mmCIF file of C-alpha atoms in Angstrom:
data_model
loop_
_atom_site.group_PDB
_atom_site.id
_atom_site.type_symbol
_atom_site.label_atom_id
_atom_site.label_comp_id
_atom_site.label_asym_id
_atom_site.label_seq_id
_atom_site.Cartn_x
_atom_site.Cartn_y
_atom_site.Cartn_z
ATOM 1 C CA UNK A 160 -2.863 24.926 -12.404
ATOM 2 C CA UNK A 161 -0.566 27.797 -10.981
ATOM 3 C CA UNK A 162 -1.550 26.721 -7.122
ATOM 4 C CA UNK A 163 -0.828 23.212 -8.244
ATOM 5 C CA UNK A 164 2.523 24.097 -9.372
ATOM 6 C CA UNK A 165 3.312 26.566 -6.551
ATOM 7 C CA UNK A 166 2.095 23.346 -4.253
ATOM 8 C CA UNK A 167 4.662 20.752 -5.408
ATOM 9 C CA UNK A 168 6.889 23.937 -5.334
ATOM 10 C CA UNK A 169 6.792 24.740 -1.790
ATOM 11 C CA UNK A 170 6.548 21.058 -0.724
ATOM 12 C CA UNK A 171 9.527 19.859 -2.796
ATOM 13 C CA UNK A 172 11.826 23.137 -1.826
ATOM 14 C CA UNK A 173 10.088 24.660 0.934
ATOM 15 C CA UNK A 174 8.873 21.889 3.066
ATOM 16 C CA UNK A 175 10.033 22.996 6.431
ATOM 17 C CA UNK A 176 8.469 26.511 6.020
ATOM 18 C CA UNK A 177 5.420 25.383 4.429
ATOM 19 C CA UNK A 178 4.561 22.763 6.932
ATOM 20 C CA UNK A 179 5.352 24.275 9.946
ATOM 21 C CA UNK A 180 3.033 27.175 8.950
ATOM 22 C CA UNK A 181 0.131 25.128 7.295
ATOM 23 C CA UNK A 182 -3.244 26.668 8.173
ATOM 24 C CA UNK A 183 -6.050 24.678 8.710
ATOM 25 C CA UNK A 184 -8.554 24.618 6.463
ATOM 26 C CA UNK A 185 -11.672 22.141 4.840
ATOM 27 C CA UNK A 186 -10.680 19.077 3.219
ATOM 28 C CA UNK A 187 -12.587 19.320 -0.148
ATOM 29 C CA UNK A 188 -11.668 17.913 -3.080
ATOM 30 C CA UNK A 189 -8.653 19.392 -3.967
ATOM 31 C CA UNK A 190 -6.256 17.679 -1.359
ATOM 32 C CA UNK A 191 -7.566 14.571 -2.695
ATOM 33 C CA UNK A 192 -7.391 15.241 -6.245
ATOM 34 C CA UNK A 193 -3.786 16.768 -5.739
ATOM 35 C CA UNK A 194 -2.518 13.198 -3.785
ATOM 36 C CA UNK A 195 -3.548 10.981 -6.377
ATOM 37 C CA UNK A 196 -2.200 13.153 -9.122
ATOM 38 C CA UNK A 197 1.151 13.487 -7.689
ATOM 39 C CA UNK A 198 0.802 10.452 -6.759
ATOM 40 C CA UNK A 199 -0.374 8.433 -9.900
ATOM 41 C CA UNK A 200 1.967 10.479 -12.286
ATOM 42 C CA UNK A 201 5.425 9.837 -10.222
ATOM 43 C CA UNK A 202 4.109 5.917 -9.990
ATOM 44 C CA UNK A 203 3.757 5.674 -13.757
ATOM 45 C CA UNK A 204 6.623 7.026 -14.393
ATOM 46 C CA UNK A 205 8.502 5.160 -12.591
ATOM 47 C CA UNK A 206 6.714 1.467 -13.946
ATOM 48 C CA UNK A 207 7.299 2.998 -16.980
ATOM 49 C CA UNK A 208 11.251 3.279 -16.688
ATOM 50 C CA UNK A 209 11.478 0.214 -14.977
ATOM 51 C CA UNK A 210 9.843 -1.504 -18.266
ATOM 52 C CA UNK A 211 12.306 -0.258 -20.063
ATOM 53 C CA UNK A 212 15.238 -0.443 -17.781
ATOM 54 C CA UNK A 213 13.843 -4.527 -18.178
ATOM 55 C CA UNK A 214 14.241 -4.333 -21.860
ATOM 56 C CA UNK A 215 17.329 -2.930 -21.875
ATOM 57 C CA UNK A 216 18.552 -5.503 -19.888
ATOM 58 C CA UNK A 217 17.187 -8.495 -21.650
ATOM 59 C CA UNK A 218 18.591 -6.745 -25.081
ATOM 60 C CA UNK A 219 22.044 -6.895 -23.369
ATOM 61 C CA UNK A 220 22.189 -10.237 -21.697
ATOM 62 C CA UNK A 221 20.724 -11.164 -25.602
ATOM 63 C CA UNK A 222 23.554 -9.566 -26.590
ATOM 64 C CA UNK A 223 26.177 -10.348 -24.801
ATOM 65 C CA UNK A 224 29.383 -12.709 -25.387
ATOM 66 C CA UNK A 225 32.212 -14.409 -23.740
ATOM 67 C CA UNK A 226 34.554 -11.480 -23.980
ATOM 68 C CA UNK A 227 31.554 -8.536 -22.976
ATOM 69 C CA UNK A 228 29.177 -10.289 -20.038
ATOM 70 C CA UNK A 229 27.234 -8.004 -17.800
ATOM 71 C CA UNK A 230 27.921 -7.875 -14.414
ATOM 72 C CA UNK A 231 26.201 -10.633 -12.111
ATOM 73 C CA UNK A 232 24.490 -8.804 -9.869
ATOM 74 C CA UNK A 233 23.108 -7.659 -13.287
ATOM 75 C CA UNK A 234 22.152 -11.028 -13.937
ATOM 76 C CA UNK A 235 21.144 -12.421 -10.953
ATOM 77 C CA UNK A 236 18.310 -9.405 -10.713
ATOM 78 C CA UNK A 237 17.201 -10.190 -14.158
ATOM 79 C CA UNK A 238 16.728 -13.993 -13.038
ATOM 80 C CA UNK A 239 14.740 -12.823 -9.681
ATOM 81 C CA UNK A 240 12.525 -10.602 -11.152
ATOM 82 C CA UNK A 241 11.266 -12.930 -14.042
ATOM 83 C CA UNK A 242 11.012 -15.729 -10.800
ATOM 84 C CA UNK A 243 8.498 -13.044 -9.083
ATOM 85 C CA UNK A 244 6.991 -12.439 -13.019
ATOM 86 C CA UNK A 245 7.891 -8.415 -13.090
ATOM 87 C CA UNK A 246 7.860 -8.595 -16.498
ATOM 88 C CA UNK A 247 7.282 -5.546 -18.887
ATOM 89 C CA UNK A 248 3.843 -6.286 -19.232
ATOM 90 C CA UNK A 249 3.507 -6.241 -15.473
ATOM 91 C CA UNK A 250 5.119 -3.055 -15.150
ATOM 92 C CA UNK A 251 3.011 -1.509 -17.514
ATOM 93 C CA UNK A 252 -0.328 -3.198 -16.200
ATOM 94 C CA UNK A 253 1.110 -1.433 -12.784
ATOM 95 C CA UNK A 254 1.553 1.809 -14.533
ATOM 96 C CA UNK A 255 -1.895 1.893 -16.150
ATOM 97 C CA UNK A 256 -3.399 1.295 -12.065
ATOM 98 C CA UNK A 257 -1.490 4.030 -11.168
ATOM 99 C CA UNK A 258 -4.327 6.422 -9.986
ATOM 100 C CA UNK A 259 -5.866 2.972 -7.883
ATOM 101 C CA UNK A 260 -2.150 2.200 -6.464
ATOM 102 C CA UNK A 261 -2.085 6.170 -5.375
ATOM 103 C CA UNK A 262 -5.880 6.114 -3.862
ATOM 104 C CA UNK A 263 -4.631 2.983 -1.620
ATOM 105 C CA UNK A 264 -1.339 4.265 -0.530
ATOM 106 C CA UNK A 265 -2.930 7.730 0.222
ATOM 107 C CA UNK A 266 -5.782 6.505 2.269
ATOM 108 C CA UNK A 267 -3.528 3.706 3.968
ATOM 109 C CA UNK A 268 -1.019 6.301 5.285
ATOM 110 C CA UNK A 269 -3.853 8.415 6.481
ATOM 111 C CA UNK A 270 -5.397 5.453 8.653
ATOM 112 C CA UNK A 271 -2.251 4.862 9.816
ATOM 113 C CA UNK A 272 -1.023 7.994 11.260
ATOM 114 C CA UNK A 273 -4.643 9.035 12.102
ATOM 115 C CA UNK A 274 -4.487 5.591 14.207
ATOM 116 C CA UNK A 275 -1.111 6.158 15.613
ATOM 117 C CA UNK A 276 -0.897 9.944 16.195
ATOM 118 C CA UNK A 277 -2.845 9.381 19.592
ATOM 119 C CA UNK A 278 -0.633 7.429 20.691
ATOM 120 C CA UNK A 279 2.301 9.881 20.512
ATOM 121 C CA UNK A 280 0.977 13.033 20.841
ATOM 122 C CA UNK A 281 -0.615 12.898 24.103
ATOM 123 C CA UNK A 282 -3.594 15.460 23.332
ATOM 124 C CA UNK A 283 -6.254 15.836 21.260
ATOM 125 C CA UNK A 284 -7.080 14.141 17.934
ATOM 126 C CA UNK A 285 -5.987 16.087 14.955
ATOM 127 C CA UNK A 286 -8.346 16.713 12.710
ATOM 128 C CA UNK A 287 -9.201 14.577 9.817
ATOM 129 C CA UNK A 288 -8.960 17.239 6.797
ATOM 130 C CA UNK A 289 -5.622 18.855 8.359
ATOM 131 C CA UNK A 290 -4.235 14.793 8.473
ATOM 132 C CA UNK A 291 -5.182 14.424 5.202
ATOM 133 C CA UNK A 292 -3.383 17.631 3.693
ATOM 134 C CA UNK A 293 -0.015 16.653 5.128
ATOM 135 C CA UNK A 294 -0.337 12.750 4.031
ATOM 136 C CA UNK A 295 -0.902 14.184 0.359
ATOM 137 C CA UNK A 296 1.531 17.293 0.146
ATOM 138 C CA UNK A 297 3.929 14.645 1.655
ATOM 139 C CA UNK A 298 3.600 12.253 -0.636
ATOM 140 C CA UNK A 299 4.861 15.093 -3.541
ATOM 141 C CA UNK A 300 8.549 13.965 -3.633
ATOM 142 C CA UNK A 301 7.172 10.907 -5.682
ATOM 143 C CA UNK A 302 6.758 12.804 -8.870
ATOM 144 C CA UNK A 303 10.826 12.164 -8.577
ATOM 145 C CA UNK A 304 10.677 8.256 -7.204
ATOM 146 C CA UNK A 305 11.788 6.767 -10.261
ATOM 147 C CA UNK A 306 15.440 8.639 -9.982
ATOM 148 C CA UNK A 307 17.074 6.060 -7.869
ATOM 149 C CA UNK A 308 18.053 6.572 -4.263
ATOM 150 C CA UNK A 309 16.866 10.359 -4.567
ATOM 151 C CA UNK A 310 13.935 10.182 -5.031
ATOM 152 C CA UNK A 311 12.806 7.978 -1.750
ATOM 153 C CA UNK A 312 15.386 9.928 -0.007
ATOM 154 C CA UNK A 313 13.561 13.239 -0.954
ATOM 155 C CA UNK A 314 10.336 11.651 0.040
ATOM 156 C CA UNK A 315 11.207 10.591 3.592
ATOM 157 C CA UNK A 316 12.565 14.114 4.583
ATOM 158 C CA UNK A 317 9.606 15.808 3.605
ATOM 159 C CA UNK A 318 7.173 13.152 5.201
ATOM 160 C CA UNK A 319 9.411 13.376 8.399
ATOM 161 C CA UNK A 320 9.123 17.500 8.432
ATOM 162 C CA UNK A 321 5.031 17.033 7.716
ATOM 163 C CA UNK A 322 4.859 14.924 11.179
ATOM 164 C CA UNK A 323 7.412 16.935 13.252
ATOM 165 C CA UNK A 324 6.191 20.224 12.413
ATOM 166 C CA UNK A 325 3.093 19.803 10.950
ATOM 167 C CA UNK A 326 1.741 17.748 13.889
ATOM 168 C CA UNK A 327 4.268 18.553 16.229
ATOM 169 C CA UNK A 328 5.274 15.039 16.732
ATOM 170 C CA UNK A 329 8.904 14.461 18.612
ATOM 171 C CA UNK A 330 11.666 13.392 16.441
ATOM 172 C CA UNK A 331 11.546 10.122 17.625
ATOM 173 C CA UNK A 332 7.664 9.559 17.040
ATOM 174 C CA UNK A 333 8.154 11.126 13.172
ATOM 175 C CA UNK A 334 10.758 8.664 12.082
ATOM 176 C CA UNK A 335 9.245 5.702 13.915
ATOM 177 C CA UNK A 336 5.924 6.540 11.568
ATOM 178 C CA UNK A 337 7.830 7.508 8.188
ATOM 179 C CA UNK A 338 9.152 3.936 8.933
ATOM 180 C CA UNK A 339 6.258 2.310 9.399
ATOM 181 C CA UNK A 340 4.585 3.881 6.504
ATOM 182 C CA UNK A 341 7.712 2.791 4.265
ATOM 183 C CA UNK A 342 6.903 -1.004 5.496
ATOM 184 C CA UNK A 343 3.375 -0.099 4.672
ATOM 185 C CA UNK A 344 4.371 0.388 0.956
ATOM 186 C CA UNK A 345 6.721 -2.139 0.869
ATOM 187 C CA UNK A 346 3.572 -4.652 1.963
ATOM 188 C CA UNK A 347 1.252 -3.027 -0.662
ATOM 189 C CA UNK A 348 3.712 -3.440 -3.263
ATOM 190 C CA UNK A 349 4.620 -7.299 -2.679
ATOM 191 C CA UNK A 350 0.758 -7.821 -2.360
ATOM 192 C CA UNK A 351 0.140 -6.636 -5.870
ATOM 193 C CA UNK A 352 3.359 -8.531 -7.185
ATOM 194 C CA UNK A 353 2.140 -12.014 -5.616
ATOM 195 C CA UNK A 354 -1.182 -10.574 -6.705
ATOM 196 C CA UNK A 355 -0.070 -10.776 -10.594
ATOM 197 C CA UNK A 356 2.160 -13.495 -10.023
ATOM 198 C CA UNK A 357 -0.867 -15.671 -8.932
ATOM 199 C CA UNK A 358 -3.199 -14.692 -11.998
ATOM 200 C CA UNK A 359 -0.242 -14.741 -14.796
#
């Protein structure tokens, strides 16, 4: 528990020094295990808040009257997100997946930069269990994805310093792949929503 904690320590606060200075080492079980658990706990948290941030909403549009109306914008997202079906119960069908969700974005982004670090670094292959370290100590920042704006901010810093300094990718090469990772999650995320959609 203590390396755990001083893990998400030094990759939340210390994520320049800690990547730039990661040793190589075996793979095992414990990258793995820490990915999915960072992972899987920042995802349900934040399906959980967004079920209630729904029911909130509903109460107050139930609520509301001529003289106190919410916002539009307020309404109009209410009206697009019951047109997609994000309703509590999907939110909290998503949370409960959480640890599947966090498997599939973890080994995604690995494949990904695994297939596209060639391409950019111009030498040879990194290896596999030094790939898969940074794509789950980078992935830390989402135990805070359900504060808004923050949160994803947070995340693509620290998954821009595990490319440039961990792999020693140019600047140019990092941000092109935390980008294309980001459209990688935005894909996996509107799958699962049309996913639901289809079987509600």
């Amino acid at each position: 528990m203590n390396r755990f904690v001083a893990t998400v320590g030094q990759s939340l606060l210390r994520s320049r020094l800690m990547f730039s200075r990661l040793p190589e080492r075996a793979q095992g079980h414990r990258a793995i295990l820490y990915g999915i658990l960072v992972l899987g706990a920042g995802l349900m948290i934040y399906f959980q808040m967004q079920a209630l941030s729904l029911d909130f909403l509903r109460q107050a549009s139930a609520r509301q009257t001529p003289a106190e109306e919410l916002p539009p914008f307020v309404l109009e997202m209410i009206q697009s997100m019951e047109k997609l079906k994000m309703d509590s119960r999907f939110f909290q069908l998503s949370a409960m997946l959480s640890p599947a969700l966090a498997v599939i974005m973890l080994y995604g982004t690995y494949h990904l930069f695994m297939a596209c670090y060639s391409l950019f670094a111009g030498r040879s292959p990194v290896s596999p269990q030094r790939m898969f370290r940074l794509v789950a100590y980078s992935y830390t920042p989402w135990l805070l994805i359900a504060i808004p704006v923050f949160g994803m901010i947070w995340f693509m810093v620290v998954q821009y310093r595990a490319l440039n300094l961990g792999l020693k990718l140019s600047r140019r090469a990092a941000i092109f792949l935390v980008g294309l990772n980001l459209l990688f999650l935005n894909f996996l995320f509107y799958a699962w929503n049309m996913i639901y959609a289809a079987l509600a």
